[in-house]
Every structure is written in C-alpha cells, then in structure tokens.
PDB file of C-alpha atoms and ligand atoms in Angstrom:
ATOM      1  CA  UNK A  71     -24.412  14.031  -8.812  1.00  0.00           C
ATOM      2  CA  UNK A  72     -26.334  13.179 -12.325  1.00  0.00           C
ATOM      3  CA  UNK A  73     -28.123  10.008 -11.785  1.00  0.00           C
ATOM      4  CA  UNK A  74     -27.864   9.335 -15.510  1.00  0.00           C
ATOM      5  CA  UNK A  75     -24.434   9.119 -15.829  1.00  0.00           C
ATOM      6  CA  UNK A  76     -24.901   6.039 -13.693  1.00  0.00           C
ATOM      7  CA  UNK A  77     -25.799   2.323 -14.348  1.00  0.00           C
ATOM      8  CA  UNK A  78     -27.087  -0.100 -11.334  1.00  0.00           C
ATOM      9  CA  UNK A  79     -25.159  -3.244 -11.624  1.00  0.00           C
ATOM     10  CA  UNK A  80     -26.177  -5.198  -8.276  1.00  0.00           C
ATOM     11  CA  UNK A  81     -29.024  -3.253  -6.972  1.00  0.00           C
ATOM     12  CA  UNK A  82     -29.459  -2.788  -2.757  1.00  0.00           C
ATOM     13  CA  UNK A  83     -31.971  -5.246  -2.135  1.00  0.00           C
ATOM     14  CA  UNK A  84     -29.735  -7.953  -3.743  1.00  0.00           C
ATOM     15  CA  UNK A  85     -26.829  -6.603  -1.378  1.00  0.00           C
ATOM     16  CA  UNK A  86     -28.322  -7.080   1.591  1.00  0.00           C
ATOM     17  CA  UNK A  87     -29.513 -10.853   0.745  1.00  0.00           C
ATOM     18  CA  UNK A  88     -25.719 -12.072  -0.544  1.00  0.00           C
ATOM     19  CA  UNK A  89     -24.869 -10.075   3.032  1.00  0.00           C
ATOM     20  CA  UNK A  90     -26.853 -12.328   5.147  1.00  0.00           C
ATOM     21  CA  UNK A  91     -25.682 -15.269   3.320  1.00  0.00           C
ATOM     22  CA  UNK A  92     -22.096 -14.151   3.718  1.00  0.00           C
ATOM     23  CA  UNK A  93     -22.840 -13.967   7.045  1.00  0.00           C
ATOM     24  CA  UNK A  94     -24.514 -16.651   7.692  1.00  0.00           C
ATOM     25  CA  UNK A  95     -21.557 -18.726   6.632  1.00  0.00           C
ATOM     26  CA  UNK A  96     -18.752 -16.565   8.185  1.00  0.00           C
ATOM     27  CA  UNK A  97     -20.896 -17.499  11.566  1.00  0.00           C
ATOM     28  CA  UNK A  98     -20.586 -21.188  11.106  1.00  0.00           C
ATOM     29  CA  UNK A  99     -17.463 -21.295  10.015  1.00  0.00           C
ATOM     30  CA  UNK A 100     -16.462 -19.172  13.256  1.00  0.00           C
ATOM     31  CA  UNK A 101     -18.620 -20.935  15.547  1.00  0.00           C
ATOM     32  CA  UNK A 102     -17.201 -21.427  19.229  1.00  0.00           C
ATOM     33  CA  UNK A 103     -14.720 -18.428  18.309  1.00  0.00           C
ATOM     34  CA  UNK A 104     -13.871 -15.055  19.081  1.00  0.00           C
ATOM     35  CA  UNK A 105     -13.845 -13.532  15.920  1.00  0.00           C
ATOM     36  CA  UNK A 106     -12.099  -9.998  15.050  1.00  0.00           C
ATOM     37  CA  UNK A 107     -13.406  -7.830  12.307  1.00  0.00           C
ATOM     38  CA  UNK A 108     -10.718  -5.567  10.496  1.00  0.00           C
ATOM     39  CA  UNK A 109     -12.155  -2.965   8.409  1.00  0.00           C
ATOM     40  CA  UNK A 110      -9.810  -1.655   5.157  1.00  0.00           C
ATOM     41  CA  UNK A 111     -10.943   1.810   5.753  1.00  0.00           C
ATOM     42  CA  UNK A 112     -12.873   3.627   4.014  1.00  0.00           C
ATOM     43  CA  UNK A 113     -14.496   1.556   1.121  1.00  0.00           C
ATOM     44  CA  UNK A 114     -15.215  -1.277   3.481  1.00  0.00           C
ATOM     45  CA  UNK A 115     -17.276   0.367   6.222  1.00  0.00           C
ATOM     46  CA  UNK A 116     -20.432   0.177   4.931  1.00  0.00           C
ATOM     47  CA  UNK A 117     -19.873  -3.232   3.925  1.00  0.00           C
ATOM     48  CA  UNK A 118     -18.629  -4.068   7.402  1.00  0.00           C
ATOM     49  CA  UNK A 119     -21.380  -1.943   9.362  1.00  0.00           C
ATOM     50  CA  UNK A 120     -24.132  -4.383   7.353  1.00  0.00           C
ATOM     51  CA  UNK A 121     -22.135  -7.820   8.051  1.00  0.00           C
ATOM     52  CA  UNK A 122     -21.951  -7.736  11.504  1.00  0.00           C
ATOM     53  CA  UNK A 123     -25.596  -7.530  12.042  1.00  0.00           C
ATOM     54  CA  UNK A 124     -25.972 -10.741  10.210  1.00  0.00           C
ATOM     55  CA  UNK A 125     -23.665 -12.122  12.310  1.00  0.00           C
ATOM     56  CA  UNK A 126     -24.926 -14.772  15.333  1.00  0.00           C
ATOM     57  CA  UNK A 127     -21.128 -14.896  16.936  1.00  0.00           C
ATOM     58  CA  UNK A 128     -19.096 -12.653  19.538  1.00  0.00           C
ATOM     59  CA  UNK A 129     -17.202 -10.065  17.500  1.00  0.00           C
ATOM     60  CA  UNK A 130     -15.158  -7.342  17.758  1.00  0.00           C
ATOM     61  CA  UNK A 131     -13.983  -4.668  15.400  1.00  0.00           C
ATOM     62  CA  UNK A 132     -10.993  -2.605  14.785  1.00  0.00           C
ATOM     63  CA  UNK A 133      -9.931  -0.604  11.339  1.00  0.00           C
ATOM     64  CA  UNK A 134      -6.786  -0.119   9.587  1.00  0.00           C
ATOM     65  CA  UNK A 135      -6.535   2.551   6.652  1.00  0.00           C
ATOM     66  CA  UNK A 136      -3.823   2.065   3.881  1.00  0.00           C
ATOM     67  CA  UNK A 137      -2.922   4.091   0.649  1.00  0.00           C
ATOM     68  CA  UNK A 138      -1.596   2.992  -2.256  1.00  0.00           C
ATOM     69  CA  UNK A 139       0.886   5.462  -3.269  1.00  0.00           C
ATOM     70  CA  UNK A 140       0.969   7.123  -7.212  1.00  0.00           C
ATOM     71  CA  UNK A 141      -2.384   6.826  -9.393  1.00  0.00           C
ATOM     72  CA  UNK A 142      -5.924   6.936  -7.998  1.00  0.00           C
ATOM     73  CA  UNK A 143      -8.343   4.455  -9.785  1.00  0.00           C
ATOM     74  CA  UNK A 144      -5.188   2.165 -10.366  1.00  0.00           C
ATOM     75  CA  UNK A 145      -3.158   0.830  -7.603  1.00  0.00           C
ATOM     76  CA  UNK A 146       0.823   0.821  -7.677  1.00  0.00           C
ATOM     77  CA  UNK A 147       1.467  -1.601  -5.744  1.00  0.00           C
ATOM     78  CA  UNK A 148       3.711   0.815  -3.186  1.00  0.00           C
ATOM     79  CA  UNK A 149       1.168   0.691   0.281  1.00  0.00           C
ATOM     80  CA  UNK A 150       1.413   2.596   3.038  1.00  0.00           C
ATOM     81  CA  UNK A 151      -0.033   2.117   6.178  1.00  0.00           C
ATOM     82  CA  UNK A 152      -1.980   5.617   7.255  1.00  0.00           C
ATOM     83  CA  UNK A 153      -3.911   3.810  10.158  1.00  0.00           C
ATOM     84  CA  UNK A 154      -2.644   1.427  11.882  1.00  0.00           C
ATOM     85  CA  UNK A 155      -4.740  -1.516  14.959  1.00  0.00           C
ATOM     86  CA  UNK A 156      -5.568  -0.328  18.316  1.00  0.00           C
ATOM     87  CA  UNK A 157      -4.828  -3.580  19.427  1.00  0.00           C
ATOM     88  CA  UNK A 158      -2.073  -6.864  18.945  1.00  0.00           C
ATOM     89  CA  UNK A 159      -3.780  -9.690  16.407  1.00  0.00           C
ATOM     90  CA  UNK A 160      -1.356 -12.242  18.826  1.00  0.00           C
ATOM     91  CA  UNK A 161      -3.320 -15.954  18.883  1.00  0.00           C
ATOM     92  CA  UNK A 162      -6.776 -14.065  17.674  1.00  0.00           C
ATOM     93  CA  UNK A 163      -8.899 -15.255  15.226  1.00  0.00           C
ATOM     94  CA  UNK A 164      -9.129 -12.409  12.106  1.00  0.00           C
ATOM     95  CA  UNK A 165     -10.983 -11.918   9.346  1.00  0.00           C
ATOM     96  CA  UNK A 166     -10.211  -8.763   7.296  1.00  0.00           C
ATOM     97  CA  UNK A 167     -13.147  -6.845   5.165  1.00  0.00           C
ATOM     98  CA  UNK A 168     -12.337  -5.066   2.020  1.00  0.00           C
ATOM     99  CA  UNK A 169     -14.442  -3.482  -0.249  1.00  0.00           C
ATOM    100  CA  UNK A 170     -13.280  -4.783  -3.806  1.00  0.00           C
ATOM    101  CA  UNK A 171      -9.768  -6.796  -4.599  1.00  0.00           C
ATOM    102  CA  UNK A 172      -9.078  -5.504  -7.800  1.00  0.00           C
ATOM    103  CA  UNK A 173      -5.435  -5.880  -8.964  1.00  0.00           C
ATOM    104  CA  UNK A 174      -4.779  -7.935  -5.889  1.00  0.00           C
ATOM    105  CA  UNK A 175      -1.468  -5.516  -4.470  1.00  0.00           C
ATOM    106  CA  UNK A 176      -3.525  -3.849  -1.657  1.00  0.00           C
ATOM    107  CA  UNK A 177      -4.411  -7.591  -0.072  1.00  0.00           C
ATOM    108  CA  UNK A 178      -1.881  -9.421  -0.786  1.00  0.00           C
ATOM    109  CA  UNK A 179       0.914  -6.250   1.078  1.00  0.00           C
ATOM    110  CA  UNK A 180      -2.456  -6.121   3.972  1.00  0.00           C
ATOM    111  CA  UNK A 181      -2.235  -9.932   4.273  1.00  0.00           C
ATOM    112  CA  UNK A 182       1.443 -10.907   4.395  1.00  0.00           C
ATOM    113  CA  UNK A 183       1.784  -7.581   7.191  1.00  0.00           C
ATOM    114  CA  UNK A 184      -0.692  -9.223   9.033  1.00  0.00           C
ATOM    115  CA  UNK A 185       0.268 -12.775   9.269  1.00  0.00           C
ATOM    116  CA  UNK A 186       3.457 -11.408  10.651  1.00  0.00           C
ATOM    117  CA  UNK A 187       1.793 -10.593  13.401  1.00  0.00           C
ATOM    118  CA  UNK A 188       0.980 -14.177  14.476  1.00  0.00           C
ATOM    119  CA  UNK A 189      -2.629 -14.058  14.865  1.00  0.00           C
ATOM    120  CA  UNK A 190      -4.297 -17.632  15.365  1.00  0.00           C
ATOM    121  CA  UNK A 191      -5.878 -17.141  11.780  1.00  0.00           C
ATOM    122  CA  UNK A 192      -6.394 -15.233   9.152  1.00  0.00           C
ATOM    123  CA  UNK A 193      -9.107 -14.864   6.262  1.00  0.00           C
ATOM    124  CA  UNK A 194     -10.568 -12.244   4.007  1.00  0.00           C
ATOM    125  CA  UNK A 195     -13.941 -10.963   3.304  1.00  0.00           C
ATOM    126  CA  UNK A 196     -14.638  -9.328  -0.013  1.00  0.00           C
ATOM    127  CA  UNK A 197     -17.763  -7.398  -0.775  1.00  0.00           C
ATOM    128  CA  UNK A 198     -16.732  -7.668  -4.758  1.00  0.00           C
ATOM    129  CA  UNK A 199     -13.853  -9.122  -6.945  1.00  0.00           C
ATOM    130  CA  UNK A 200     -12.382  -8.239 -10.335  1.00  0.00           C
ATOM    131  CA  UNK A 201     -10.579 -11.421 -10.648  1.00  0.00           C
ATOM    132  CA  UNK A 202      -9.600 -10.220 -14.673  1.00  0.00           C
ATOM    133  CA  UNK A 203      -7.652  -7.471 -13.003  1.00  0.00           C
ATOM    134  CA  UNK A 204      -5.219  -9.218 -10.791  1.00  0.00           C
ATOM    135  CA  UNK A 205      -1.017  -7.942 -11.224  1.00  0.00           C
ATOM    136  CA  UNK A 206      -0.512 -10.337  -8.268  1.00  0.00           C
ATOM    137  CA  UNK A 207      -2.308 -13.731  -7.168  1.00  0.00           C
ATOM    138  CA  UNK A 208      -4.882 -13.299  -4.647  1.00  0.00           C
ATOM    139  CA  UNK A 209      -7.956 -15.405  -3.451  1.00  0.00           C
ATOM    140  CA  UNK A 210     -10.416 -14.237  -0.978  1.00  0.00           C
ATOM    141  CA  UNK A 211     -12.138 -16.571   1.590  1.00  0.00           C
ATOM    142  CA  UNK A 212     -15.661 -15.286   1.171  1.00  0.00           C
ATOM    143  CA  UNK A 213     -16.715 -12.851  -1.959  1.00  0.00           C
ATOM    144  CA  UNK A 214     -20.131 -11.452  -1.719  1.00  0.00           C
ATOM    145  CA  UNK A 215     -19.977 -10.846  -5.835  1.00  0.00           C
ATOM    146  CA  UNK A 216     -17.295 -11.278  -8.824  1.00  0.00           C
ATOM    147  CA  UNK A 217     -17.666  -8.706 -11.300  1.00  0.00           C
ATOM    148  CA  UNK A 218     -16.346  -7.261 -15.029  1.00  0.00           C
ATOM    149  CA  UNK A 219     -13.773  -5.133 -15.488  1.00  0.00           C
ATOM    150  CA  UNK A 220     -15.855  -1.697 -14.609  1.00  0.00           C
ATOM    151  CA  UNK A 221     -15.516   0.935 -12.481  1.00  0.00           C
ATOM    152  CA  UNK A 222     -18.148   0.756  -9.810  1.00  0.00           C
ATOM    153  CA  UNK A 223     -19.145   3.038  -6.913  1.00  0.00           C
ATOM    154  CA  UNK A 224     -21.331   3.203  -4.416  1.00  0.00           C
ATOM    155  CA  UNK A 225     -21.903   1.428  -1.021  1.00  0.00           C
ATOM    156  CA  UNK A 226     -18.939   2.472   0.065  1.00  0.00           C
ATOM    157  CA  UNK A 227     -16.540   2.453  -3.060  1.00  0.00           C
ATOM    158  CA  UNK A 228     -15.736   5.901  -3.947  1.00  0.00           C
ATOM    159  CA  UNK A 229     -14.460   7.809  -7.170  1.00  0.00           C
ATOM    160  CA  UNK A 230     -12.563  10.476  -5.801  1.00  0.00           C
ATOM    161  CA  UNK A 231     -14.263  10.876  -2.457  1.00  0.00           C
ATOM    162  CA  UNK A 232     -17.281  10.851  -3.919  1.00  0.00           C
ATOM    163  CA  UNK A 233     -20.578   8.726  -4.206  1.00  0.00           C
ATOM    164  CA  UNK A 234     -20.177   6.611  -1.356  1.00  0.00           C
ATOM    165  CA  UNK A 235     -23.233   7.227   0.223  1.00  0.00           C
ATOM    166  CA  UNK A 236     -24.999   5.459  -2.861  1.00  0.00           C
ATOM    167  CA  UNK A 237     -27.194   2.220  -1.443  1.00  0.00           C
ATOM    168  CA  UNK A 238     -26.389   0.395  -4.755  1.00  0.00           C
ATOM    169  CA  UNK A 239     -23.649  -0.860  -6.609  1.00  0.00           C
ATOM    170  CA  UNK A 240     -23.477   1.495  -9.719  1.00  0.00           C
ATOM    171  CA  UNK A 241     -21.253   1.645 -12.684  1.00  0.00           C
ATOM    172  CA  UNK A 242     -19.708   5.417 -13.444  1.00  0.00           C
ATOM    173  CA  UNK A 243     -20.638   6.240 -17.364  1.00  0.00           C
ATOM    174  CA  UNK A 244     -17.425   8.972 -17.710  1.00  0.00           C
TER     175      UNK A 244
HETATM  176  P1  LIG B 324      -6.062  -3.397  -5.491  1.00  0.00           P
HETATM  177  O1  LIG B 324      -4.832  -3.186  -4.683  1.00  0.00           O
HETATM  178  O2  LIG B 324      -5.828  -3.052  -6.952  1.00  0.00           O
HETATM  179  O3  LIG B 324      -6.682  -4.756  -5.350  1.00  0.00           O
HETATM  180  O4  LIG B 324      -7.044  -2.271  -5.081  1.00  0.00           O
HETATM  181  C1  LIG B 324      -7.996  -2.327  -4.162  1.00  0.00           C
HETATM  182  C2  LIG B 324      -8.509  -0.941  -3.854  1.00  0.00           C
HETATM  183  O5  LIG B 324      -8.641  -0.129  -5.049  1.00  0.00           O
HETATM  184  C3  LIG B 324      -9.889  -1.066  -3.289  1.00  0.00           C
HETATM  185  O6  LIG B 324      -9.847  -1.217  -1.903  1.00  0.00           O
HETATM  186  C4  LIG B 324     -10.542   0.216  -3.735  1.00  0.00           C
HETATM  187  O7  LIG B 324     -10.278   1.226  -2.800  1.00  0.00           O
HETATM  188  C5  LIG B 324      -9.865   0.562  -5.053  1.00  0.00           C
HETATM  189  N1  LIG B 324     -10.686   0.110  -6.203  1.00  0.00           N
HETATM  190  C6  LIG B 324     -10.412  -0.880  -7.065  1.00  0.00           C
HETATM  191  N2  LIG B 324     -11.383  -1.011  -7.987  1.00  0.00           N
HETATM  192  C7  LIG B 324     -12.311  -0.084  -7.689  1.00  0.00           C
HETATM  193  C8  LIG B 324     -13.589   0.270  -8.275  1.00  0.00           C
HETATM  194  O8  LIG B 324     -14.069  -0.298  -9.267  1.00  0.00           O
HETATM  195  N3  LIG B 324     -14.255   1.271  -7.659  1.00  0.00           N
HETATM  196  C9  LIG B 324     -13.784   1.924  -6.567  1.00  0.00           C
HETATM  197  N4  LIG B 324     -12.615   1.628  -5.976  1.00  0.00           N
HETATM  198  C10 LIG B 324     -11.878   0.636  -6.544  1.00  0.00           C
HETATM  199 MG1  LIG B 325     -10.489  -0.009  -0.328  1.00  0.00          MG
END
C-alpha cells in the first residue's frame, strides 16, 4: 500500500473524540434501557468495537452481513442477506451501526427488514454520510461525520478488501 496515493480527510484522533460524543449521547438517549448493538458487517466493526467502550449503558451485540448484488464501489440496490441475527429483535430496543450510508439502498432494505421484526425500537448509527449520493431517502439517527462525494477508506471501509486496517479516514487518489 503507497501512502501517497492517499489523502487524510478526518484524521484518528478526531475519530475517537466525535466517538465519545456519539456515545455519550446514544447513552442518554438509552438510559434505563437494554440496548442491542447490530453491526453491518464488515465496514462497521471497527466503528462498533470503539463505540461501545464509550458507552455507560448495558449492551449487547450481534452482527448481520449483507451484499449488495452487481457493482462494487456502487450499490444496486438488489441486497442480500449473507449473515443473518443469532437472536429475535421481538420488544428489544436496537440500534443498528453502519459504516457510511451512501446511496441510501443498503439502509433503507436493512431497516424496513428489521422493523418487520417488531423490535420495541429502532435507530441507526452512522460513522459517515454522503447525503449528495442518496437514490433513495434515508436519515440516520446519529452521524459521527457528513462528507463530499469521495471515496474514502480506512477504519473499517474497504476498497476491495483492502485498507481497512487504516486508523484514519483517508481518501483513495486512483
Ligand atoms: P449504500 O447502499 O449505497 O448506502 O451503500 C452503503 C455501503 O456501500 C457501505 O456500507 C459501504 O460498504 C459501501 N460504501 C459506500 N461508500 C463507500 C466509500 O466511500 N468507501 C467505502 N465503502 C463505501
Ligand atoms: Mg458497509
């Protein structure tokens, strides 16, 4: 990997600060609840793995993995479920962590299939948005950043398997 082909847009240190505020606020808003975490795997685990240290409130975790079928840095808007809960959502409250909502398909198919389900709520967490990007409407309930139209990678968010182990937020140069 050729560090110069890469630009930092939101460097580590500023991560982990918008983290604990996210966090901060997810635990007040949660208060008095039992809160379960669903992870979008695989861009969100890092972002999920930092979050729940921040948080002050009982929580549990589970992960769901989901493909989007054709293209890979666009999103058709056909999504499969590849991984699905260990466990019902029935009368639980859920919040579900995604990396990045980009043009909105991924969430909005995640969402609807979960509120099916009947859990007691339902909210998203977003690490980063790309609201200019959206083919469907879709508003998450906590971002951690709103960003331009770029491809990023990097804590977590991959291009083509690759650079996820990255501890900032970088823009590819291709
Ligand atoms: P959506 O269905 O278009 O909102 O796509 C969301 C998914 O596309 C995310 O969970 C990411 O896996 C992927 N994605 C969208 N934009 C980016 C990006 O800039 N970098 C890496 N992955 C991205
Ligand atoms: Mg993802």
């Amino acid at each position: 990997m050729n560090r110069e082909q890469m630009e930092v847009m939101i460097p580590a240190e500023e991560i982990e600060k918008r983290i604990a505020e996210l966090a901060a606020k997810i635990s007040e808003d949660y208060r008095g609840h039992d809160l379960l975490l669903i992870g979008v795997l695989k861009g969100a685990v890092i972002f999920l793995s930092d979050l729940i240290r921040h948080l002050d409130i009982p929580v549990a975790i589970d992960f769901m993995a989901v493909s989007s079928y054709g293209a890979d840095t666009t999103s058709s808007g056909v999504v499969r479920i590849q991984k699905d809960l260990e466990q019902s959502i029935k009368d639980k409250d859920v919040l579900i962590v995604e990396d990045i909502v980009d043009t909105g398909l991924t969430l909005s198919y995640l969402f609807e299939n979960l509120a099916s389900r009947n859990p007691r709520s339902l909210k998203v967490v977003t690490l980063l948005d790309k609201p200019e990007r959206r083919k469907v409407e879709f508003n998450p309930d906590y971002c951690g950043f709103c960003i331009p139209d770029r491809f990023v990678i990097g804590y977590g968010l991959d291009f083509d398997e690759n650079y996820r182990q990255l501890p900032d937020i970088c823009v590819l140069n291709q």
